[in-house]
Amino acid sequence: MANYRIGKFAIDESRCLISSQEYEQVVEPKVMDVLHTLYIHQGKVVSQEMIFAAVWPNSIFNPSSVQRCIALLRKALKEDAKNPQFIITHPKRGYSLEQVELSQSTKAKTQWLPLLLVVLVFTGVVVWQMIADKQAHPSFSQLMPLTSSELNESNLSLSHNGNHLAFVRGDKGNQHIWLKELATGREARLTKFAASYFALGWSSQDNALAFVEASEHNQSLQTLSLDLSSFVAREKTTVNRFTETTLTSHHIYWGAGEVLYFIEKNKQSNDTQLVSLDINSKQKKRLLAASEQDWLLVHALSNDGSKVALGFEAGQNKYRIDVLELASNTVKTIAVIENGIQGLSWHPNNQALLISQRNQLISLDLEGELQLIPFNNYQIIRDAQYTSSAESILMELVNVDVDIVSQTRTDPNTLTKRVDTSSVDFLPVFSPDSTKFVFESHRFGLKQLFLYENEKQKLVFANPDNEELFGTVWHKNGQQVFTASKDTLYKIDIVSGTYEAIPHPHHSFYLREMYHNEESILVSYRAKDGVTFHPAKFDLNDLSLTPFSGSGKRLSCYGMDLDDKDQIYFSNSNEVFRINSDGDIELIWQSQQDEIIGIAVEKQQLAITLEQPHSIKYQTIDLVSSNSKSWQLTAPKQHMLINASHDLNEFLYLTDPKRTRKLVKLL
């Protein structure tokens, strides 16, 4: 039975739950690789695309990475970019490394001399650069708690002068906003009534807070004036009520002139945009709208109020960092990264950004250079920000606990805990005979695959590089499973625990089902619009990827499976399609009101899983006779159905994520 909710779970939940991968970029070796690429094409023009493909294979093209390396090379050679002697810029074409003319008698002895001189000069610059970087980026290693409360704490916001911290304490619906004086540790509760609060932001004079107060269906943007000498809240004012949009920002930024900056989402279209709101006039202005595949996730106003950094989800496992100049309304892309953004903030010097990404921090300068800030941590980081002196970093750490439980058709009122740890255990997939299942676990900060069999767990894939994994499928022999990182397929023997790594040239795709009659895997592949998923066939023999785009209605693969003849079936939220022998897409079933969350095909029987308010409905259709029947299963509250046995007698759910949040300081 194919996994349920693959698209919905992987996209929505990954933003706050499971998006993760170790990420590092060492600048110096990349610069040398760029130099080597130019040298082997000495005297010829090499395009930025060709350089990038040679130095960063299997990565999303980012011209700023190439430009940064060229700039460092010119710095090493002490040459003027406007009048270069060695590295020549050819507008709209690329770069070339000029040949050095040598006499025939000395050519053999000195043909490596130009490159050697460049390497020696560059090595000196690199050493200087490493010393400068060490001074600019002090080492951080020690995590210290900011409070001693046992309650959940989140939404931290540091005052501009660095003296006070505002944050939310409590669980959703029963929260208060608190104020903490960092030097003395003194705390005070600012709100009178418990509610759901988020997106805190200080005024430019540090004498007021902006925040959102939320109920089940409504949001209001509030401000609260503060008297820090007496440590009390004064006047609370409603600035805006959201009707057609919802505020999605991690923070509200309060600029000069009583202007608030935040991100909001349209309730109808789900489009996101950056807006400003004048507190005095109540006038709202759209500054930038996310277009096409872009989804605006986070933003950060620079300390001088001149720029806004923007973090977008811009495609499958693709995240872009832009900087908007408010005065000129111009936007510049400075980096494209992978594996999510959990927070974005500015360095006090306004020359670099701090990116929160799963369990690591990344420093990004305005030239596009990325630098990992290493420290020991196995929890999810949200909204990290420097203190005013940049000598320490404040952040929210989140521990997420998701367990796997099962339910049977014969005893639907009993839930049996199958996997219960204090970390994220998710995406279980039954074996072909439904006697066992594999699942992914993030215990100890590692992304690994385990086998559950006979009420025991066994590690089957340690994932030595701790890469992000994109789905798991069983081989039809029941002895092997496949999983995938962004550019490598792993074939794992579950008995011996050995595996074969199979690199491939494609961007990341999600594994869905093994073909019956050939060595291929059905995958879901992100379309060019960056939003919808297409089914595709990945051939294990020649590593080719064949997407099935079809024509007509846009695709959104909620469920996907293969019949015994390897015909592809897939669905969106209310329709089921089949790819026929001519490669065309045909509609074979349509739901009138319930949302489709999964499909499976077994022995000419199409099983469709539909979500209802308090139950799960199964519709089965005989593909030969077209006879149909249905039955229902009570859905356990706050559980997500993920997988079912092939005979539809056992069902695997994920428990509602339990999050434990705390505020810490990294020294």
XYZ file of C-alpha atoms in Angstrom:
667
model
C 0.000 0.000 0.000
C 1.477 3.323 -0.998
C 2.228 5.945 1.639
C -0.469 8.446 2.483
C -0.089 12.212 2.603
C 3.433 12.147 1.185
C 3.066 15.567 -0.413
C 1.217 17.196 2.463
C 3.395 15.772 5.214
C 6.723 16.300 3.480
C 5.956 19.879 2.483
C 3.977 21.318 5.382
C 5.507 19.424 8.289
C 9.068 19.709 6.998
C 8.970 23.444 7.599
C 8.916 22.873 11.343
C 9.524 19.175 11.904
C 11.619 17.026 9.619
C 13.559 19.205 7.222
C 17.227 18.560 7.933
C 20.685 17.911 6.505
C 24.293 18.640 7.486
C 25.375 21.565 5.302
C 28.819 23.038 4.941
C 30.679 24.924 2.259
C 34.444 25.338 2.543
C 35.372 28.324 0.423
C 39.093 27.781 -0.122
C 38.955 24.372 -1.908
C 36.135 25.677 -4.122
C 38.240 28.667 -5.161
C 41.087 26.333 -6.081
C 38.644 24.174 -8.063
C 37.502 27.250 -9.986
C 41.144 28.127 -10.686
C 41.818 24.583 -11.878
C 38.773 24.678 -14.175
C 39.991 27.909 -15.766
C 43.541 26.546 -16.060
C 42.587 23.394 -17.956
C 40.706 25.650 -20.401
C 43.488 28.254 -20.449
C 42.965 30.870 -23.141
C 39.323 29.874 -23.706
C 36.110 31.451 -22.415
C 34.428 29.299 -19.761
C 30.818 30.101 -18.904
C 29.625 30.521 -15.309
C 27.332 27.537 -15.825
C 30.255 25.344 -16.921
C 32.377 26.449 -13.969
C 29.538 25.828 -11.528
C 28.809 22.365 -12.969
C 32.487 21.403 -12.617
C 32.946 22.742 -9.074
C 29.489 22.156 -7.557
C 28.122 19.072 -9.343
C 24.487 18.089 -8.715
C 23.733 21.495 -7.185
C 21.322 24.241 -8.155
C 23.095 26.847 -10.297
C 24.044 29.903 -8.242
C 26.135 32.483 -10.152
C 27.094 34.317 -6.947
C 29.188 31.308 -5.866
C 31.267 31.563 -9.044
C 31.526 35.344 -8.803
C 32.703 35.101 -5.180
C 35.512 32.694 -6.122
C 36.588 34.878 -9.062
C 36.752 37.882 -6.728
C 38.980 35.973 -4.270
C 41.272 34.839 -7.092
C 41.668 38.408 -8.315
C 42.383 39.476 -4.755
C 45.120 36.847 -4.578
C 46.591 38.054 -7.855
C 46.301 41.692 -6.757
C 44.699 42.652 -10.039
C 42.023 45.224 -10.795
C 38.752 43.703 -11.998
C 38.319 46.669 -14.354
C 41.752 46.143 -15.908
C 42.688 42.478 -15.315
C 45.806 40.797 -16.667
C 45.150 37.161 -15.767
C 41.408 36.491 -15.321
C 39.402 38.236 -18.038
C 35.661 38.818 -17.802
C 33.719 38.310 -21.039
C 30.296 39.952 -20.503
C 27.371 37.510 -20.793
C 29.829 34.747 -21.807
C 32.024 33.893 -18.825
C 35.712 34.089 -17.817
C 39.051 33.110 -19.266
C 42.511 32.581 -17.787
C 45.044 34.249 -20.073
C 47.890 32.154 -21.407
C 51.433 33.091 -20.420
C 53.829 33.119 -23.383
C 56.997 31.078 -22.746
C 59.982 30.316 -24.974
C 60.168 26.792 -26.354
C 63.420 26.076 -24.479
C 61.959 26.915 -21.103
C 58.385 25.887 -21.722
C 58.816 22.295 -20.585
C 60.536 23.332 -17.368
C 58.191 26.169 -16.478
C 54.777 25.197 -17.830
C 53.456 24.860 -14.269
C 55.120 28.054 -13.031
C 52.166 30.440 -13.602
C 49.758 28.153 -11.804
C 52.257 27.489 -9.016
C 52.749 31.221 -8.466
C 49.001 31.738 -8.297
C 48.666 28.888 -5.811
C 51.453 30.272 -3.603
C 50.028 33.782 -3.675
C 46.543 32.472 -3.049
C 47.694 30.292 -0.165
C 48.975 33.405 1.608
C 45.641 35.135 1.094
C 43.770 32.079 2.327
C 45.796 31.993 5.549
C 45.090 35.703 6.069
C 41.428 35.116 5.228
C 41.162 32.259 7.746
C 42.652 34.458 10.480
C 40.276 37.279 9.594
C 37.313 34.891 9.535
C 38.279 33.539 12.946
C 38.264 37.061 14.336
C 34.978 37.937 12.601
C 33.298 34.667 13.596
C 34.236 33.784 17.166
C 33.905 30.176 18.227
C 30.690 29.109 19.910
C 30.536 25.894 21.877
C 28.574 26.137 25.140
C 24.774 26.115 25.419
C 23.288 27.752 28.508
C 19.588 27.989 29.491
C 18.055 31.452 29.528
C 15.370 30.582 32.088
C 14.664 27.870 34.646
C 10.965 27.413 33.864
C 9.646 23.946 33.046
C 6.962 25.413 30.763
C 7.401 25.682 27.007
C 9.052 28.931 25.910
C 9.173 30.298 22.370
C 9.040 33.370 20.103
C 12.055 35.105 21.641
C 12.706 38.712 20.630
C 15.731 40.692 21.840
C 15.463 44.443 22.403
C 17.636 46.645 20.186
C 19.890 47.679 23.085
C 20.318 44.035 24.058
C 19.122 44.537 27.650
C 15.726 42.856 27.554
C 14.207 39.719 26.115
C 10.516 39.293 25.306
C 9.176 35.780 24.829
C 6.074 33.574 25.046
C 5.650 31.064 27.857
C 3.086 28.263 27.980
C 1.264 26.023 25.523
C -0.893 27.180 22.620
C -4.127 28.730 23.868
C -2.747 29.105 27.368
C 0.211 31.414 26.814
C 1.448 34.720 28.195
C 4.067 37.201 26.987
C 6.949 37.646 29.430
C 9.725 40.191 29.803
C 13.206 39.331 31.068
C 16.047 41.661 32.035
C 19.154 39.772 30.947
C 21.650 41.415 33.320
C 19.650 40.720 36.493
C 17.447 37.785 35.458
C 14.342 39.687 36.608
C 11.119 38.564 34.897
C 7.613 39.995 34.591
C 4.425 38.794 32.908
C 3.130 41.404 30.455
C -0.265 40.024 29.383
C -3.353 39.866 31.589
C -5.221 37.086 29.805
C -4.003 33.725 28.540
C -4.242 33.243 24.764
C -2.098 32.209 21.783
C 0.639 34.761 21.097
C 3.426 34.862 18.511
C 5.537 37.075 16.198
C 6.935 39.430 18.851
C 8.829 42.558 17.800
C 10.339 45.529 19.662
C 9.779 49.174 18.754
C 12.817 51.118 17.551
C 12.988 52.902 20.941
C 12.561 49.660 22.946
C 9.507 51.089 24.721
C 6.799 48.889 23.158
C 6.123 45.448 21.714
C 4.153 44.377 18.663
C 2.668 40.865 18.580
C -0.168 38.747 17.231
C -2.973 37.435 19.413
C -4.692 34.465 17.774
C -7.834 32.411 18.314
C -9.039 29.448 16.277
C -10.342 31.588 13.410
C -9.095 35.131 14.041
C -5.854 37.069 14.359
C -5.300 40.585 15.627
C -2.102 42.602 15.548
C -1.522 44.335 18.894
C 0.965 46.749 20.395
C 1.807 47.013 24.084
C 3.624 50.024 25.527
C 6.192 49.293 28.254
C 7.639 51.091 31.248
C 10.991 49.364 31.649
C 11.934 51.371 34.745
C 9.012 49.905 36.675
C 8.999 46.717 34.578
C 5.272 46.819 33.750
C 3.059 46.916 30.668
C 0.996 50.015 30.016
C -1.424 50.488 27.135
C -2.533 47.722 24.779
C -3.770 48.767 21.324
C -5.267 46.810 18.438
C -3.522 47.897 15.244
C -5.035 45.515 12.679
C -7.494 42.638 12.430
C -6.810 40.058 9.754
C -9.830 39.101 7.668
C -8.706 38.107 4.177
C -5.136 37.251 5.178
C -3.236 35.643 8.047
C 0.101 36.762 9.443
C 2.730 34.026 9.041
C 5.900 35.845 10.172
C 8.163 34.496 12.886
C 8.654 38.136 13.936
C 7.101 41.543 13.417
C 9.768 44.157 12.719
C 9.133 47.693 13.939
C 10.991 50.224 11.824
C 11.450 53.964 12.141
C 8.404 56.157 11.586
C 6.073 53.728 13.366
C 6.053 51.254 10.464
C 5.623 47.508 11.000
C 6.961 44.889 8.567
C 5.553 41.363 8.390
C 4.606 38.488 6.057
C 1.001 37.577 5.400
C -0.777 34.836 3.445
C -3.962 35.218 1.434
C -6.626 32.879 2.834
C -8.084 32.120 -0.595
C -5.035 31.809 -2.845
C -2.374 30.963 -0.216
C -0.092 33.532 -1.898
C 2.456 35.149 0.437
C 3.686 38.733 0.499
C 5.811 41.150 2.508
C 3.794 44.163 3.691
C 4.311 47.288 5.758
C 1.705 48.820 8.069
C 1.766 52.405 9.321
C 0.606 52.320 12.948
C -0.697 55.885 12.904
C -2.579 55.899 9.587
C -3.406 52.155 9.624
C -2.403 52.071 5.939
C -1.051 48.759 4.683
C 1.315 48.590 1.719
C 2.466 45.538 -0.225
C 6.240 45.698 -0.647
C 6.889 42.387 -2.385
C 4.709 39.477 -3.482
C 6.025 35.937 -3.806
C 5.510 34.774 -7.389
C 5.076 31.443 -9.157
C 6.639 28.659 -7.085
C 8.004 30.941 -4.344
C 6.675 30.763 -0.800
C 7.881 33.553 1.496
C 8.855 31.909 4.795
C 10.812 34.378 6.938
C 12.102 37.939 6.850
C 14.395 40.185 8.894
C 14.772 43.979 8.960
C 18.390 45.145 9.147
C 19.453 47.013 12.272
C 19.776 50.280 10.347
C 16.298 49.816 8.844
C 17.510 50.046 5.235
C 17.150 46.433 4.084
C 14.909 43.422 4.528
C 16.333 39.907 4.176
C 13.849 37.405 2.781
C 13.860 33.609 2.951
C 11.827 31.755 0.300
C 10.947 28.158 -0.340
C 11.617 28.193 -4.086
C 11.227 24.621 -5.307
C 11.883 21.077 -4.229
C 14.391 21.271 -1.372
C 15.461 24.682 -2.675
C 15.529 27.791 -0.487
C 16.553 31.250 -1.633
C 17.846 34.228 0.362
C 17.115 37.662 -1.125
C 17.827 41.158 0.180
C 15.358 43.977 -0.521
C 16.688 47.545 -0.473
C 13.765 49.561 0.881
C 14.829 52.938 -0.563
C 15.222 51.734 -4.152
C 12.837 48.764 -3.940
C 15.480 46.571 -5.604
C 15.966 42.893 -4.798
C 19.190 40.891 -4.972
C 19.556 37.133 -4.540
C 22.611 36.319 -2.423
C 22.333 32.554 -1.894
C 20.383 29.401 -2.694
C 20.567 26.662 -0.074
C 18.911 23.334 0.696
C 17.105 21.743 3.631
C 14.970 24.514 4.976
C 15.091 27.778 6.884
C 13.878 27.878 10.483
C 14.871 31.484 11.141
C 16.655 34.491 9.680
C 18.298 37.449 11.448
C 21.001 40.078 10.904
C 24.466 40.352 12.408
C 24.770 43.634 14.382
C 27.152 44.974 11.716
C 24.449 44.607 9.000
C 26.968 42.789 6.784
C 25.891 39.203 7.382
C 22.850 37.061 8.114
C 22.325 34.228 10.583
C 20.306 31.286 9.257
C 18.666 28.766 11.602
C 18.560 25.422 9.827
C 17.375 22.305 11.658
C 20.165 21.556 14.175
C 22.811 23.922 12.820
C 23.542 27.606 12.308
C 24.905 29.149 9.116
C 26.466 32.580 8.680
C 25.849 34.165 5.280
C 27.593 37.351 4.200
C 26.153 39.707 1.597
C 28.567 38.371 -1.033
C 26.962 34.948 -0.757
C 29.641 33.184 1.293
C 28.227 30.546 3.629
C 29.996 29.456 6.805
C 28.851 26.774 9.220
C 28.890 27.751 12.909
C 29.691 24.387 14.526
C 28.529 23.393 17.998
C 27.117 20.243 19.587
C 23.335 20.156 19.253
C 20.705 17.535 18.448
C 17.543 19.614 18.678
C 15.727 21.801 16.180
C 16.864 25.436 16.137
C 14.389 28.251 15.574
C 14.906 31.994 15.254
C 18.534 32.285 16.356
C 19.771 35.871 16.750
C 23.005 37.537 17.838
C 23.202 39.584 20.994
C 24.061 43.260 20.414
C 27.783 42.560 20.916
C 27.683 39.442 18.683
C 29.552 37.548 21.408
C 26.698 35.100 21.919
C 23.610 33.820 20.102
C 20.115 33.419 21.536
C 17.809 30.777 20.111
C 14.816 28.549 20.661
C 15.504 24.812 20.812
C 12.663 22.437 20.009
C 12.509 18.737 20.750
C 9.838 16.947 18.711
C 8.417 13.569 19.690
C 6.421 11.601 17.101
C 5.582 7.929 17.631
C 4.184 5.165 15.409
C 0.993 3.359 16.449
C -1.105 0.711 14.729
C -4.808 -0.057 14.425
C -6.480 -3.182 13.046
C -9.734 -3.511 11.162
C -10.926 -6.257 13.487
C -10.240 -4.186 16.635
C -10.469 -0.547 15.505
C -10.854 0.875 19.019
C -7.444 -0.365 20.184
C -4.270 1.514 19.318
C -0.985 -0.340 19.813
C 2.241 1.617 20.271
C 4.786 0.166 17.842
C 7.649 2.673 18.062
C 7.938 4.959 21.081
C 11.044 7.104 21.535
C 11.598 10.727 22.547
C 12.418 11.757 18.960
C 10.766 11.798 15.547
C 9.849 8.323 14.252
C 7.847 8.544 11.049
C 6.993 7.409 7.516
C 6.629 3.656 8.159
C 6.285 1.465 5.036
C 4.991 -2.110 5.138
C 6.966 -4.903 3.472
C 5.407 -6.743 0.483
C 4.039 -9.451 2.815
C 2.970 -6.856 5.455
C 4.741 -8.746 8.272
C 7.192 -5.916 9.033
C 7.881 -2.306 8.161
C 10.791 0.081 7.786
C 10.652 3.611 9.179
C 12.837 6.685 9.459
C 13.990 7.927 12.864
C 15.757 11.135 13.881
C 16.957 9.998 17.303
C 20.232 11.587 18.506
C 20.029 14.096 15.656
C 20.724 11.370 13.077
C 18.464 10.483 10.140
C 18.469 6.694 9.962
C 16.327 3.777 8.790
C 15.096 1.084 11.163
C 13.279 -2.202 10.637
C 10.350 -3.155 12.877
C 9.778 -6.916 13.004
C 8.429 -9.222 15.711
C 8.008 -6.250 18.089
C 11.721 -5.397 17.816
C 13.586 -2.528 16.158
C 16.778 -2.982 14.168
C 18.991 -0.326 12.588
C 19.373 -1.161 8.881
C 20.842 2.060 7.447
C 23.075 4.329 9.555
C 23.221 7.072 6.868
C 26.901 7.884 7.558
C 26.737 11.379 6.018
C 23.459 12.153 7.849
C 21.788 13.201 4.612
C 18.169 14.189 4.140
C 16.249 11.100 2.982
C 13.439 11.197 0.440
C 11.205 8.164 0.900
C 11.629 4.415 1.232
C 10.383 1.556 -0.973
C 10.679 -2.199 -0.705
C 12.106 -4.430 -3.388
C 9.567 -7.057 -4.396
C 11.815 -9.783 -2.908
C 11.166 -8.375 0.579
C 14.886 -8.540 1.430
C 15.994 -5.116 0.262
C 14.807 -1.533 0.565
C 15.716 1.611 -1.321
C 16.024 5.123 0.039
C 17.381 8.284 -1.571
C 19.265 11.447 -0.731
C 19.251 14.462 -3.040
C 21.675 12.868 -5.527
C 22.214 9.245 -4.449
C 20.052 6.141 -4.300
C 20.829 3.611 -1.561
C 20.060 -0.087 -1.986
C 20.016 -1.661 1.486
C 20.065 -5.333 2.426
C 17.948 -5.526 5.597
C 19.452 -8.871 6.677
C 23.148 -7.967 6.522
C 22.777 -4.187 6.910
C 25.097 -3.615 3.961
C 24.192 -1.140 1.248
C 25.143 0.012 -2.238
C 25.330 3.741 -3.019
C 24.123 4.619 -6.531
C 24.846 8.259 -7.493
C 22.500 9.763 -10.085
C 22.569 13.036 -12.072
C 19.052 14.255 -11.210
C 17.744 16.688 -8.644
C 16.033 15.148 -5.613
C 12.888 13.069 -6.097
C 10.680 11.104 -3.702
C 10.537 7.293 -3.804
C 6.986 5.938 -4.033
C 6.771 2.319 -5.263
C 8.847 -0.457 -6.854
C 7.925 -1.652 -10.344
C 6.713 -5.258 -10.582
C 8.156 -6.273 -13.946
C 11.363 -4.270 -14.316
C 14.154 -2.811 -12.214
C 12.662 0.652 -11.880
C 11.147 2.796 -9.150
C 8.078 5.006 -9.326
C 8.954 8.417 -7.921
C 7.257 11.784 -7.539
C 9.194 14.563 -9.196
C 8.705 18.280 -8.664
C 7.353 19.990 -11.769
C 8.966 23.050 -13.319
C 6.464 25.302 -11.563
C 8.011 24.115 -8.298
C 4.610 23.376 -6.777
C 3.037 20.286 -8.294
C 4.409 16.754 -8.313
C 4.567 14.559 -11.392
C 4.947 10.798 -11.399
C 8.194 9.643 -12.976
C 10.041 6.373 -13.607
C 13.599 6.026 -12.363
C 15.393 3.229 -14.229
C 17.874 1.379 -12.004
C 19.861 0.100 -14.982
C 20.684 3.291 -16.879
C 19.714 5.773 -14.085
C 17.397 7.657 -16.450
C 14.412 9.595 -15.134
C 11.248 9.743 -17.243
C 8.575 12.147 -15.951
C 4.953 11.734 -17.025
C 3.665 15.270 -17.380
C 0.661 14.569 -19.578
C -1.714 17.328 -20.575
C -4.720 19.130 -19.135
C -5.251 19.477 -15.405
C -2.230 20.233 -13.219
C -1.031 17.286 -11.196
C -0.692 17.079 -7.440
C 0.217 13.584 -6.365
C -1.401 12.868 -3.012
C -1.300 9.113 -3.613
C 0.527 6.943 -6.139
C 0.793 3.241 -6.970
C 1.373 0.654 -9.714
C -0.866 -2.211 -10.779
C 0.434 -5.693 -11.662
C 1.160 -4.534 -15.231
C 3.038 -1.449 -13.981
C 0.407 1.021 -15.087
C 0.706 4.180 -12.991
C -2.170 5.428 -10.841
C -2.044 8.704 -8.967
C -4.363 11.244 -7.410
C -4.789 14.841 -6.408
C -7.116 15.872 -3.585
C -10.307 14.665 -5.299
C -9.441 12.802 -8.523
C -7.708 9.560 -9.460
C -5.831 9.281 -12.771
C -4.180 6.513 -14.747
C -1.446 6.739 -17.359
C -2.582 4.530 -20.235
C -0.491 2.553 -22.719
C -0.202 5.622 -24.985
C 1.285 7.691 -22.167
C -1.823 9.856 -21.839
C -3.462 10.695 -18.541
C -7.060 9.569 -18.084
C -9.450 10.333 -15.245
C -10.879 7.133 -13.750
C -12.577 8.257 -10.515
C -13.678 11.450 -8.793
C -14.674 12.227 -5.206
C -17.688 14.452 -4.720
C -16.717 15.943 -1.356
C -14.143 13.970 0.649
C -10.409 14.557 0.274
C -8.275 11.746 -1.119
C -5.286 10.997 1.099
C -4.052 7.765 -0.489
C -4.580 5.164 -3.201
C -3.416 1.590 -3.766
C -3.832 -0.976 -6.532
C -3.773 -4.672 -5.720
C -4.968 -7.511 -7.993
C -7.128 -5.277 -10.183
C -8.670 -3.646 -7.137
C -8.281 0.119 -6.722
C -8.511 1.180 -3.081
C -9.059 4.886 -2.400
C -8.598 6.339 1.074
C -10.779 9.353 1.891
C -10.572 11.640 4.891
C -13.763 12.549 6.734
C -14.162 14.703 9.886
C -14.077 11.790 12.355
C -13.446 8.733 10.230
C -11.574 7.328 7.263
C -13.566 5.996 4.334
C -12.286 3.285 1.998
C -13.707 3.051 -1.504
C -12.720 -0.051 -3.475
C -13.329 -0.360 -7.208
C -12.940 -3.482 -9.338
C -10.990 -2.275 -12.371
C -12.447 -5.056 -14.549
C -16.136 -4.963 -13.624
C -16.224 -1.397 -12.202
C -18.129 -2.724 -9.181
C -17.633 -0.549 -6.121
C -18.044 -0.875 -2.383
C -17.048 1.174 0.646
C -16.530 0.886 4.380
C -15.376 3.198 7.174
C -12.839 3.111 9.959
C -12.924 5.341 13.012
C -9.977 7.719 12.861
C -8.080 8.163 16.141
C -8.024 11.796 17.215
C -4.936 13.843 16.351
C -3.278 10.952 14.544
C -2.110 10.945 10.920
C -2.682 7.856 8.790
C 0.531 7.013 6.933
C 0.479 3.434 5.645
C -1.737 0.341 5.458
C -1.057 -3.347 4.996
C -1.701 -4.709 1.521
C -4.874 -6.495 2.631
C -6.171 -3.334 4.372
C -6.325 -5.074 7.745
C -3.663 -3.099 9.642
C -3.017 0.643 9.617
C -0.024 2.688 10.779
C -0.444 6.191 12.201
C 1.813 8.946 13.472
C 0.942 10.534 16.789
C 0.404 14.269 16.997
C 3.861 15.899 17.362
C 4.680 16.756 20.963
C 7.018 19.720 21.086
C 9.141 20.800 24.021
C 10.540 24.305 23.602
C 13.209 26.120 25.580
C 15.267 29.281 25.211
C 19.061 29.047 25.340
C 22.199 31.109 24.841
C 25.144 29.865 22.774
C 28.485 31.166 24.093
